[in-house]
Amino acid sequence: AAAAWAGMEDASQATRAMVSYQAVTAPATRAAAEPYLAGLVQRQCRVIVAGDAGPAAAAAADAATFGRVHFVVIAERAHGPNVVAVFPASAARVRPAVQAAVAAAVRQGPAG
């Protein structure tokens, strides 16, 4: 999560987009993450980064429902036109990958 947050901060500096961090309360399961995901969508977040397995599963599963939002998930794979998967090989790779994905999504504008 720290590397993903650092990548989000880097993207914020590059694009001037506001970023914030919201942690899913334990246990961070898909079911526990879904209300957080819905809340971020209601706040009109254009890009949502999901770093742990539960939130990443919720984002990947619900991305089609929220077609105008870009999702960046820290996972081996995720599918959907508005989902980018960042393979969690190492923190050193996660940070620049998240930065690039978030910055590209901000510059692109709403998905869909």
mmCIF file of C-alpha atoms in Angstrom:
data_model
loop_
_atom_site.group_PDB
_atom_site.id
_atom_site.type_symbol
_atom_site.label_atom_id
_atom_site.label_comp_id
_atom_site.label_asym_id
_atom_site.label_seq_id
_atom_site.Cartn_x
_atom_site.Cartn_y
_atom_site.Cartn_z
ATOM 1 C CA ALA A 1 0.000 0.000 0.000
ATOM 2 C CA ALA A 2 2.867 2.396 0.720
ATOM 3 C CA ALA A 3 4.280 2.044 -2.785
ATOM 4 C CA ALA A 4 0.843 2.559 -4.339
ATOM 5 C CA TRP A 5 0.297 5.665 -2.196
ATOM 6 C CA ALA A 6 3.701 7.019 -3.220
ATOM 7 C CA GLY A 7 2.774 6.468 -6.867
ATOM 8 C CA MET A 8 -0.499 8.311 -6.330
ATOM 9 C CA GLU A 9 1.361 11.226 -4.752
ATOM 10 C CA ASP A 10 3.774 11.292 -7.701
ATOM 11 C CA ALA A 11 0.821 11.382 -10.107
ATOM 12 C CA SER A 12 -0.746 14.179 -8.080
ATOM 13 C CA GLN A 13 2.397 16.273 -8.388
ATOM 14 C CA ALA A 14 2.535 15.648 -12.133
ATOM 15 C CA THR A 15 -1.145 16.360 -12.827
ATOM 16 C CA ARG A 16 -2.265 18.483 -9.859
ATOM 17 C CA ALA A 17 -5.049 15.963 -9.197
ATOM 18 C CA MET A 18 -6.074 15.644 -5.564
ATOM 19 C CA VAL A 19 -5.396 12.248 -4.001
ATOM 20 C CA SER A 20 -6.590 10.766 -0.749
ATOM 21 C CA TYR A 21 -6.157 7.518 1.111
ATOM 22 C CA GLN A 22 -8.954 5.461 2.571
ATOM 23 C CA ALA A 23 -8.256 2.136 4.275
ATOM 24 C CA VAL A 24 -10.775 -0.684 4.379
ATOM 25 C CA THR A 25 -11.272 -1.845 7.945
ATOM 26 C CA ALA A 26 -10.030 -5.311 8.788
ATOM 27 C CA PRO A 27 -10.532 -7.793 7.387
ATOM 28 C CA ALA A 28 -9.973 -6.194 3.994
ATOM 29 C CA THR A 29 -12.207 -8.586 2.064
ATOM 30 C CA ARG A 30 -14.068 -7.927 -1.160
ATOM 31 C CA ALA A 31 -17.351 -7.592 0.760
ATOM 32 C CA ALA A 32 -15.821 -5.145 3.240
ATOM 33 C CA ALA A 33 -14.320 -3.080 0.406
ATOM 34 C CA GLU A 34 -17.491 -2.671 -1.656
ATOM 35 C CA PRO A 35 -19.047 0.099 0.526
ATOM 36 C CA TYR A 36 -15.774 2.039 0.356
ATOM 37 C CA LEU A 37 -15.724 1.644 -3.405
ATOM 38 C CA ALA A 38 -19.312 2.875 -3.698
ATOM 39 C CA GLY A 39 -18.503 5.831 -1.449
ATOM 40 C CA LEU A 40 -15.546 6.854 -3.603
ATOM 41 C CA VAL A 41 -17.728 6.670 -6.703
ATOM 42 C CA GLN A 42 -20.395 8.805 -4.993
ATOM 43 C CA ARG A 43 -17.693 11.365 -4.171
ATOM 44 C CA GLN A 44 -17.095 11.470 -7.950
ATOM 45 C CA CYS A 45 -13.551 10.134 -7.805
ATOM 46 C CA ARG A 46 -12.375 9.671 -11.382
ATOM 47 C CA VAL A 47 -9.561 7.245 -10.537
ATOM 48 C CA ILE A 48 -9.620 4.630 -7.787
ATOM 49 C CA VAL A 49 -6.527 2.657 -6.794
ATOM 50 C CA ALA A 50 -7.100 -0.621 -4.958
ATOM 51 C CA GLY A 51 -4.001 -1.993 -3.310
ATOM 52 C CA ASP A 52 -4.909 -5.049 -1.259
ATOM 53 C CA ALA A 53 -6.457 -8.298 -2.490
ATOM 54 C CA GLY A 54 -9.973 -7.617 -1.164
ATOM 55 C CA PRO A 55 -10.289 -4.066 -2.495
ATOM 56 C CA ALA A 56 -8.670 -5.102 -5.788
ATOM 57 C CA ALA A 57 -11.217 -7.913 -6.159
ATOM 58 C CA ALA A 58 -14.086 -5.516 -5.419
ATOM 59 C CA ALA A 59 -12.799 -2.961 -7.913
ATOM 60 C CA ALA A 60 -12.249 -5.531 -10.650
ATOM 61 C CA ALA A 61 -15.680 -7.073 -10.071
ATOM 62 C CA ASP A 62 -17.583 -3.774 -9.961
ATOM 63 C CA ALA A 63 -15.652 -1.760 -12.560
ATOM 64 C CA ALA A 64 -18.203 -2.418 -15.301
ATOM 65 C CA THR A 65 -20.921 -0.950 -13.072
ATOM 66 C CA PHE A 66 -18.938 2.269 -12.716
ATOM 67 C CA GLY A 67 -17.922 2.700 -16.348
ATOM 68 C CA ARG A 68 -16.874 6.357 -16.098
ATOM 69 C CA VAL A 69 -14.321 5.654 -13.346
ATOM 70 C CA HIS A 70 -10.782 4.434 -13.983
ATOM 71 C CA PHE A 71 -9.576 1.653 -11.692
ATOM 72 C CA VAL A 72 -5.966 0.776 -10.982
ATOM 73 C CA VAL A 73 -5.678 -2.523 -9.129
ATOM 74 C CA ILE A 74 -2.563 -3.994 -7.610
ATOM 75 C CA ALA A 75 -3.043 -7.512 -8.914
ATOM 76 C CA GLU A 76 -1.585 -9.951 -11.395
ATOM 77 C CA ARG A 77 -4.473 -9.402 -13.766
ATOM 78 C CA ALA A 78 -7.779 -7.632 -14.067
ATOM 79 C CA HIS A 79 -10.076 -7.183 -17.001
ATOM 80 C CA GLY A 80 -12.241 -4.394 -18.271
ATOM 81 C CA PRO A 81 -11.921 -1.324 -20.430
ATOM 82 C CA ASN A 82 -11.634 0.920 -17.371
ATOM 83 C CA VAL A 83 -9.279 -1.316 -15.331
ATOM 84 C CA VAL A 84 -5.486 -1.312 -15.308
ATOM 85 C CA ALA A 85 -3.689 -4.065 -13.407
ATOM 86 C CA VAL A 86 -0.322 -3.284 -11.841
ATOM 87 C CA PHE A 87 1.556 -6.499 -11.171
ATOM 88 C CA PRO A 88 2.755 -6.406 -7.557
ATOM 89 C CA ALA A 89 6.233 -7.807 -8.270
ATOM 90 C CA SER A 90 8.000 -5.354 -5.975
ATOM 91 C CA ALA A 91 7.428 -2.001 -4.331
ATOM 92 C CA ALA A 92 10.093 -0.524 -6.582
ATOM 93 C CA ARG A 93 7.968 -1.418 -9.611
ATOM 94 C CA VAL A 94 4.565 -0.653 -8.105
ATOM 95 C CA ARG A 95 5.271 3.027 -7.427
ATOM 96 C CA PRO A 96 6.143 4.080 -11.009
ATOM 97 C CA ALA A 97 3.470 1.817 -12.485
ATOM 98 C CA VAL A 98 0.763 3.345 -10.280
ATOM 99 C CA GLN A 99 2.072 6.838 -11.031
ATOM 100 C CA ALA A 100 1.911 6.219 -14.775
ATOM 101 C CA ALA A 101 -1.543 4.605 -14.661
ATOM 102 C CA VAL A 102 -3.077 7.318 -12.472
ATOM 103 C CA ALA A 103 -1.522 10.174 -14.447
ATOM 104 C CA ALA A 104 -2.709 8.667 -17.739
ATOM 105 C CA ALA A 105 -6.240 8.206 -16.373
ATOM 106 C CA VAL A 106 -6.373 11.792 -15.059
ATOM 107 C CA ARG A 107 -5.196 13.166 -18.389
ATOM 108 C CA GLN A 108 -7.654 10.989 -20.324
ATOM 109 C CA GLY A 109 -10.678 12.172 -18.383
ATOM 110 C CA PRO A 110 -13.738 10.076 -17.548
ATOM 111 C CA ALA A 111 -13.616 6.457 -18.695
ATOM 112 C CA GLY A 112 -16.217 5.081 -21.066
#
